[in-house]
Short mmCIF file of N, CA and C in Angstrom, two decimals:
data_model
loop_
_atom_site.label_atom_id
_atom_site.label_comp_id
_atom_site.label_asym_id
_atom_site.label_seq_id
_atom_site.Cartn_x
_atom_site.Cartn_y
_atom_site.Cartn_z
N MET A 1 14.65 21.07 -3.33
CA MET A 1 13.44 20.50 -3.84
C MET A 1 13.31 20.74 -5.34
N SER A 2 13.80 21.87 -5.80
CA SER A 2 13.72 22.15 -7.24
C SER A 2 14.58 21.17 -8.04
N ASP A 3 15.72 20.74 -7.47
CA ASP A 3 16.55 19.74 -8.15
C ASP A 3 15.82 18.41 -8.28
N PHE A 4 15.09 18.05 -7.23
CA PHE A 4 14.32 16.80 -7.26
C PHE A 4 13.24 16.88 -8.33
N ARG A 5 12.50 17.98 -8.36
CA ARG A 5 11.46 18.16 -9.37
C ARG A 5 12.05 18.11 -10.78
N GLU A 6 13.21 18.71 -10.94
CA GLU A 6 13.88 18.71 -12.25
C GLU A 6 14.29 17.29 -12.64
N ALA A 7 14.78 16.51 -11.68
CA ALA A 7 15.16 15.12 -11.96
C ALA A 7 13.94 14.31 -12.39
N LEU A 8 12.80 14.51 -11.73
CA LEU A 8 11.57 13.82 -12.12
C LEU A 8 11.16 14.21 -13.54
N GLU A 9 11.27 15.47 -13.83
CA GLU A 9 10.92 15.95 -15.17
C GLU A 9 11.86 15.38 -16.22
N ASP A 10 13.16 15.36 -15.94
CA ASP A 10 14.14 14.79 -16.87
C ASP A 10 13.88 13.32 -17.15
N ALA A 11 13.42 12.60 -16.13
CA ALA A 11 13.13 11.16 -16.28
C ALA A 11 11.72 10.92 -16.80
N ASN A 12 10.97 11.99 -17.05
CA ASN A 12 9.59 11.90 -17.53
C ASN A 12 8.70 11.11 -16.57
N LEU A 13 8.92 11.28 -15.27
CA LEU A 13 8.10 10.60 -14.26
C LEU A 13 6.96 11.51 -13.82
N LYS A 14 5.77 10.94 -13.80
CA LYS A 14 4.56 11.68 -13.43
C LYS A 14 3.90 11.01 -12.23
N ASP A 15 3.19 11.81 -11.47
CA ASP A 15 2.39 11.32 -10.34
C ASP A 15 1.27 10.44 -10.89
N MET A 16 1.12 9.23 -10.35
CA MET A 16 0.09 8.30 -10.82
C MET A 16 -1.30 8.65 -10.29
N GLY A 17 -1.39 9.57 -9.35
CA GLY A 17 -2.67 9.82 -8.70
C GLY A 17 -2.88 8.78 -7.61
N TYR A 18 -4.08 8.73 -7.06
CA TYR A 18 -4.32 7.81 -5.95
C TYR A 18 -5.81 7.63 -5.72
N ILE A 19 -6.11 6.59 -4.95
CA ILE A 19 -7.46 6.35 -4.43
C ILE A 19 -7.32 6.33 -2.92
N GLY A 20 -8.24 6.97 -2.23
CA GLY A 20 -8.21 6.96 -0.77
C GLY A 20 -8.09 8.36 -0.20
N ALA A 21 -7.68 8.40 1.05
CA ALA A 21 -7.57 9.68 1.75
C ALA A 21 -6.57 10.60 1.06
N GLN A 22 -6.85 11.89 1.09
CA GLN A 22 -6.00 12.86 0.41
C GLN A 22 -4.61 12.96 1.04
N PHE A 23 -4.57 12.97 2.37
CA PHE A 23 -3.30 13.16 3.06
C PHE A 23 -2.78 11.84 3.60
N ILE A 24 -1.45 11.63 3.50
CA ILE A 24 -0.88 10.37 3.96
C ILE A 24 0.06 10.53 5.15
N TRP A 25 0.28 11.75 5.58
CA TRP A 25 1.14 11.99 6.74
C TRP A 25 0.42 12.94 7.69
N SER A 26 0.60 12.70 8.99
CA SER A 26 0.01 13.56 10.00
C SER A 26 0.99 13.73 11.15
N ASN A 27 1.03 14.92 11.72
CA ASN A 27 1.87 15.12 12.90
C ASN A 27 1.17 14.64 14.17
N LYS A 28 -0.04 14.11 14.03
CA LYS A 28 -0.81 13.50 15.12
C LYS A 28 -1.04 14.45 16.30
N ARG A 29 -1.31 15.70 15.99
CA ARG A 29 -1.62 16.69 17.02
C ARG A 29 -3.13 16.87 17.11
N ASP A 30 -3.56 17.66 18.09
CA ASP A 30 -5.00 17.94 18.20
C ASP A 30 -5.45 18.83 17.04
N ALA A 31 -6.75 18.99 16.91
CA ALA A 31 -7.34 19.67 15.75
C ALA A 31 -6.78 21.08 15.52
N ALA A 32 -6.47 21.79 16.58
CA ALA A 32 -6.00 23.17 16.45
C ALA A 32 -4.61 23.27 15.83
N SER A 33 -3.78 22.25 16.01
CA SER A 33 -2.40 22.34 15.51
C SER A 33 -2.00 21.17 14.61
N ILE A 34 -2.98 20.46 14.09
CA ILE A 34 -2.66 19.31 13.23
C ILE A 34 -2.15 19.77 11.87
N ILE A 35 -1.18 19.05 11.37
CA ILE A 35 -0.66 19.27 10.02
C ILE A 35 -0.79 17.94 9.29
N MET A 36 -1.35 17.99 8.09
CA MET A 36 -1.48 16.78 7.27
C MET A 36 -0.96 17.11 5.88
N GLU A 37 -0.23 16.18 5.28
CA GLU A 37 0.38 16.40 3.97
C GLU A 37 0.31 15.13 3.13
N ARG A 38 0.45 15.29 1.84
CA ARG A 38 0.63 14.15 0.93
C ARG A 38 2.11 14.16 0.54
N LEU A 39 2.92 13.43 1.29
CA LEU A 39 4.36 13.44 1.08
C LEU A 39 4.82 12.40 0.07
N ASP A 40 4.24 11.21 0.12
CA ASP A 40 4.69 10.10 -0.73
C ASP A 40 3.77 9.97 -1.93
N LYS A 41 4.36 9.60 -3.07
CA LYS A 41 3.59 9.48 -4.31
C LYS A 41 4.10 8.30 -5.12
N GLY A 42 3.21 7.72 -5.89
CA GLY A 42 3.60 6.71 -6.86
C GLY A 42 3.93 7.42 -8.16
N LEU A 43 5.05 7.07 -8.76
CA LEU A 43 5.49 7.72 -10.00
C LEU A 43 5.64 6.69 -11.11
N CYS A 44 5.37 7.11 -12.33
CA CYS A 44 5.61 6.25 -13.49
C CYS A 44 5.84 7.13 -14.71
N ASN A 45 6.40 6.52 -15.76
CA ASN A 45 6.55 7.27 -17.01
C ASN A 45 5.36 6.96 -17.93
N SER A 46 5.25 7.68 -19.02
CA SER A 46 4.09 7.53 -19.90
C SER A 46 4.04 6.15 -20.55
N SER A 47 5.19 5.55 -20.84
CA SER A 47 5.21 4.20 -21.42
C SER A 47 4.60 3.19 -20.46
N TRP A 48 4.99 3.27 -19.21
CA TRP A 48 4.46 2.34 -18.20
C TRP A 48 2.96 2.52 -18.05
N LYS A 49 2.50 3.78 -18.02
CA LYS A 49 1.08 4.07 -17.87
C LYS A 49 0.28 3.57 -19.08
N THR A 50 0.90 3.59 -20.26
CA THR A 50 0.23 3.08 -21.46
C THR A 50 0.08 1.56 -21.38
N ILE A 51 1.09 0.88 -20.88
CA ILE A 51 1.06 -0.59 -20.77
C ILE A 51 0.13 -1.03 -19.64
N TYR A 52 0.14 -0.32 -18.54
CA TYR A 52 -0.64 -0.70 -17.35
C TYR A 52 -1.59 0.43 -16.92
N PRO A 53 -2.56 0.80 -17.75
CA PRO A 53 -3.43 1.93 -17.40
C PRO A 53 -4.35 1.65 -16.22
N GLN A 54 -4.59 0.38 -15.93
CA GLN A 54 -5.54 0.02 -14.87
C GLN A 54 -4.88 -0.04 -13.49
N PHE A 55 -3.58 0.10 -13.41
CA PHE A 55 -2.88 0.06 -12.12
C PHE A 55 -3.11 1.37 -11.38
N VAL A 56 -3.28 1.28 -10.07
CA VAL A 56 -3.59 2.47 -9.29
C VAL A 56 -2.89 2.41 -7.92
N ILE A 57 -2.53 3.57 -7.41
CA ILE A 57 -1.96 3.68 -6.07
C ILE A 57 -3.10 3.89 -5.08
N CYS A 58 -3.11 3.11 -4.01
CA CYS A 58 -4.13 3.24 -2.96
C CYS A 58 -3.47 3.70 -1.67
N HIS A 59 -4.08 4.69 -1.03
CA HIS A 59 -3.64 5.14 0.29
C HIS A 59 -4.41 4.33 1.32
N LEU A 60 -3.71 3.55 2.12
CA LEU A 60 -4.35 2.72 3.14
C LEU A 60 -4.54 3.52 4.43
N GLU A 61 -5.08 2.88 5.44
CA GLU A 61 -5.29 3.55 6.73
C GLU A 61 -3.97 3.65 7.50
N PHE A 62 -3.89 4.60 8.41
CA PHE A 62 -2.73 4.70 9.30
C PHE A 62 -2.60 3.39 10.06
N TRP A 63 -1.39 2.87 10.20
CA TRP A 63 -1.18 1.57 10.83
C TRP A 63 0.06 1.65 11.72
N GLY A 64 -0.08 2.23 12.89
CA GLY A 64 1.03 2.30 13.83
C GLY A 64 2.14 3.24 13.41
N SER A 65 1.83 4.19 12.56
CA SER A 65 2.84 5.11 12.06
C SER A 65 2.17 6.46 11.78
N ASP A 66 2.98 7.47 11.53
CA ASP A 66 2.41 8.76 11.13
C ASP A 66 2.23 8.84 9.62
N HIS A 67 2.58 7.76 8.90
CA HIS A 67 2.40 7.68 7.45
C HIS A 67 1.37 6.61 7.10
N ARG A 68 0.55 6.89 6.11
CA ARG A 68 -0.32 5.86 5.54
C ARG A 68 0.52 5.06 4.55
N PRO A 69 0.40 3.73 4.54
CA PRO A 69 1.11 2.96 3.52
C PRO A 69 0.48 3.19 2.14
N LEU A 70 1.29 3.10 1.11
CA LEU A 70 0.82 3.16 -0.27
C LEU A 70 0.94 1.77 -0.87
N VAL A 71 -0.06 1.37 -1.62
CA VAL A 71 -0.06 0.05 -2.25
C VAL A 71 -0.37 0.23 -3.73
N LEU A 72 0.40 -0.45 -4.57
CA LEU A 72 0.11 -0.48 -6.00
C LEU A 72 -0.86 -1.62 -6.24
N GLU A 73 -2.06 -1.31 -6.68
CA GLU A 73 -3.06 -2.34 -6.93
C GLU A 73 -3.24 -2.53 -8.43
N PHE A 74 -3.45 -3.79 -8.80
CA PHE A 74 -3.73 -4.10 -10.20
C PHE A 74 -4.78 -5.18 -10.26
N PRO A 75 -5.54 -5.25 -11.36
CA PRO A 75 -6.67 -6.18 -11.44
C PRO A 75 -6.25 -7.63 -11.42
N ASP A 76 -7.17 -8.48 -10.95
CA ASP A 76 -6.90 -9.92 -10.86
C ASP A 76 -6.61 -10.56 -12.20
N ASP A 77 -7.12 -10.01 -13.28
CA ASP A 77 -6.91 -10.63 -14.59
C ASP A 77 -5.64 -10.16 -15.28
N SER A 78 -4.84 -9.34 -14.61
CA SER A 78 -3.59 -8.87 -15.18
C SER A 78 -2.57 -10.00 -15.24
N PRO A 79 -1.83 -10.14 -16.36
CA PRO A 79 -0.78 -11.17 -16.43
C PRO A 79 0.27 -11.00 -15.34
N LEU A 80 0.56 -9.76 -14.98
CA LEU A 80 1.53 -9.51 -13.91
C LEU A 80 1.00 -10.03 -12.59
N PHE A 81 -0.28 -9.85 -12.32
CA PHE A 81 -0.88 -10.35 -11.08
C PHE A 81 -0.74 -11.87 -11.02
N ASN A 82 -1.04 -12.54 -12.10
CA ASN A 82 -0.99 -14.01 -12.11
C ASN A 82 0.43 -14.53 -11.90
N SER A 83 1.44 -13.86 -12.42
CA SER A 83 2.81 -14.33 -12.22
C SER A 83 3.30 -14.04 -10.81
N VAL A 84 2.89 -12.92 -10.22
CA VAL A 84 3.29 -12.58 -8.86
C VAL A 84 2.57 -13.47 -7.86
N LYS A 85 1.30 -13.72 -8.11
CA LYS A 85 0.46 -14.47 -7.19
C LYS A 85 1.02 -15.86 -6.91
N LYS A 86 1.59 -16.50 -7.92
CA LYS A 86 2.07 -17.87 -7.77
C LYS A 86 3.24 -17.98 -6.79
N GLY A 87 4.10 -16.97 -6.75
CA GLY A 87 5.28 -17.09 -5.91
C GLY A 87 5.41 -16.01 -4.86
N ARG A 88 4.31 -15.40 -4.46
CA ARG A 88 4.45 -14.28 -3.53
C ARG A 88 4.69 -14.77 -2.10
N TRP A 89 5.34 -13.93 -1.35
CA TRP A 89 5.70 -14.23 0.03
C TRP A 89 4.84 -13.41 0.96
N PHE A 90 4.63 -13.93 2.16
CA PHE A 90 3.92 -13.18 3.19
C PHE A 90 4.92 -12.84 4.29
N PHE A 91 4.93 -11.58 4.70
CA PHE A 91 5.79 -11.14 5.80
C PHE A 91 4.92 -10.52 6.88
N PHE A 92 5.05 -11.02 8.09
CA PHE A 92 4.30 -10.46 9.21
C PHE A 92 5.05 -9.25 9.74
N GLU A 93 4.38 -8.13 9.82
CA GLU A 93 5.00 -6.90 10.31
C GLU A 93 4.82 -6.80 11.83
N GLU A 94 5.88 -6.51 12.53
CA GLU A 94 5.85 -6.45 13.99
C GLU A 94 4.82 -5.44 14.51
N CYS A 95 4.63 -4.34 13.80
CA CYS A 95 3.68 -3.31 14.26
C CYS A 95 2.25 -3.84 14.30
N TRP A 96 1.94 -4.91 13.57
CA TRP A 96 0.58 -5.46 13.57
C TRP A 96 0.20 -6.02 14.94
N VAL A 97 1.18 -6.47 15.72
CA VAL A 97 0.91 -7.05 17.03
C VAL A 97 0.18 -6.05 17.93
N ASP A 98 0.52 -4.78 17.81
CA ASP A 98 -0.09 -3.75 18.65
C ASP A 98 -1.45 -3.28 18.13
N ASP A 99 -1.82 -3.69 16.94
CA ASP A 99 -3.10 -3.26 16.38
C ASP A 99 -4.26 -3.94 17.09
N THR A 100 -5.30 -3.19 17.33
CA THR A 100 -6.47 -3.68 18.07
C THR A 100 -7.11 -4.90 17.41
N TYR A 101 -7.14 -4.92 16.10
CA TYR A 101 -7.86 -5.98 15.39
C TYR A 101 -6.99 -7.16 14.98
N CYS A 102 -5.69 -7.08 15.15
CA CYS A 102 -4.79 -8.13 14.67
C CYS A 102 -5.15 -9.50 15.24
N LYS A 103 -5.30 -9.58 16.55
CA LYS A 103 -5.60 -10.86 17.19
C LYS A 103 -6.92 -11.43 16.68
N LYS A 104 -7.93 -10.57 16.53
CA LYS A 104 -9.24 -11.02 16.04
C LYS A 104 -9.14 -11.55 14.61
N ILE A 105 -8.38 -10.88 13.77
CA ILE A 105 -8.22 -11.31 12.38
C ILE A 105 -7.53 -12.66 12.30
N VAL A 106 -6.46 -12.83 13.07
CA VAL A 106 -5.73 -14.10 13.07
C VAL A 106 -6.61 -15.22 13.60
N GLU A 107 -7.29 -14.98 14.72
CA GLU A 107 -8.18 -16.01 15.28
C GLU A 107 -9.27 -16.39 14.29
N SER A 108 -9.83 -15.41 13.63
CA SER A 108 -10.90 -15.66 12.66
C SER A 108 -10.38 -16.49 11.49
N ALA A 109 -9.19 -16.18 11.00
CA ALA A 109 -8.61 -16.93 9.87
C ALA A 109 -8.36 -18.38 10.26
N TRP A 110 -7.90 -18.62 11.47
CA TRP A 110 -7.63 -19.99 11.92
C TRP A 110 -8.92 -20.78 12.07
N LYS A 111 -9.99 -20.15 12.51
CA LYS A 111 -11.27 -20.84 12.71
C LYS A 111 -11.94 -21.20 11.39
N VAL A 112 -11.93 -20.31 10.44
CA VAL A 112 -12.66 -20.48 9.19
C VAL A 112 -12.02 -21.49 8.26
N GLU A 113 -10.72 -21.51 8.17
CA GLU A 113 -10.04 -22.28 7.14
C GLU A 113 -10.04 -23.79 7.34
N GLY A 114 -10.03 -24.28 8.56
CA GLY A 114 -9.97 -25.72 8.77
C GLY A 114 -8.55 -26.24 8.78
N ASN A 115 -8.39 -27.56 8.90
CA ASN A 115 -7.07 -28.18 9.07
C ASN A 115 -6.22 -28.19 7.80
N ASN A 116 -6.82 -28.16 6.65
CA ASN A 116 -6.07 -28.27 5.40
C ASN A 116 -5.88 -26.92 4.73
N SER A 117 -5.89 -25.85 5.49
CA SER A 117 -5.88 -24.50 4.91
C SER A 117 -4.48 -23.99 4.64
N LYS A 118 -4.43 -22.93 3.85
CA LYS A 118 -3.16 -22.26 3.58
C LYS A 118 -2.60 -21.63 4.85
N VAL A 119 -3.49 -21.16 5.72
CA VAL A 119 -3.04 -20.56 6.99
C VAL A 119 -2.30 -21.59 7.82
N ARG A 120 -2.84 -22.78 7.94
CA ARG A 120 -2.19 -23.84 8.73
C ARG A 120 -0.90 -24.32 8.07
N LYS A 121 -0.87 -24.37 6.75
CA LYS A 121 0.33 -24.82 6.05
C LYS A 121 1.50 -23.86 6.25
N CYS A 122 1.20 -22.57 6.39
CA CYS A 122 2.30 -21.61 6.57
C CYS A 122 2.75 -21.53 8.02
N ALA A 123 2.02 -22.13 8.93
CA ALA A 123 2.33 -22.03 10.36
C ALA A 123 3.56 -22.82 10.74
#
């Protein structure tokens, strides 16, 4: 672990911090023997942080795994957001099928959008 920390230091990579729950991993045990840790982190160098100070790492909710997903969020008015938004892809994750709310979310999207919607076009 000390070699890894040294490599991060040599590359001038720093923890970006986060928004959301403190811990992103759980052994999913009962309260008496539960272990929770922050294992995964977003890293950047000082130059990147200077160029994109408004970018932030968000810890999402547990989703069929013992790890919370991490997402890099950036504001809608960012030039990077606008270039990514035009050509971004959607990938359906198999683990979503087992989620309690997945079916409700999909049904709701199909009802609201109508026949000429982006949801129907991707179907």
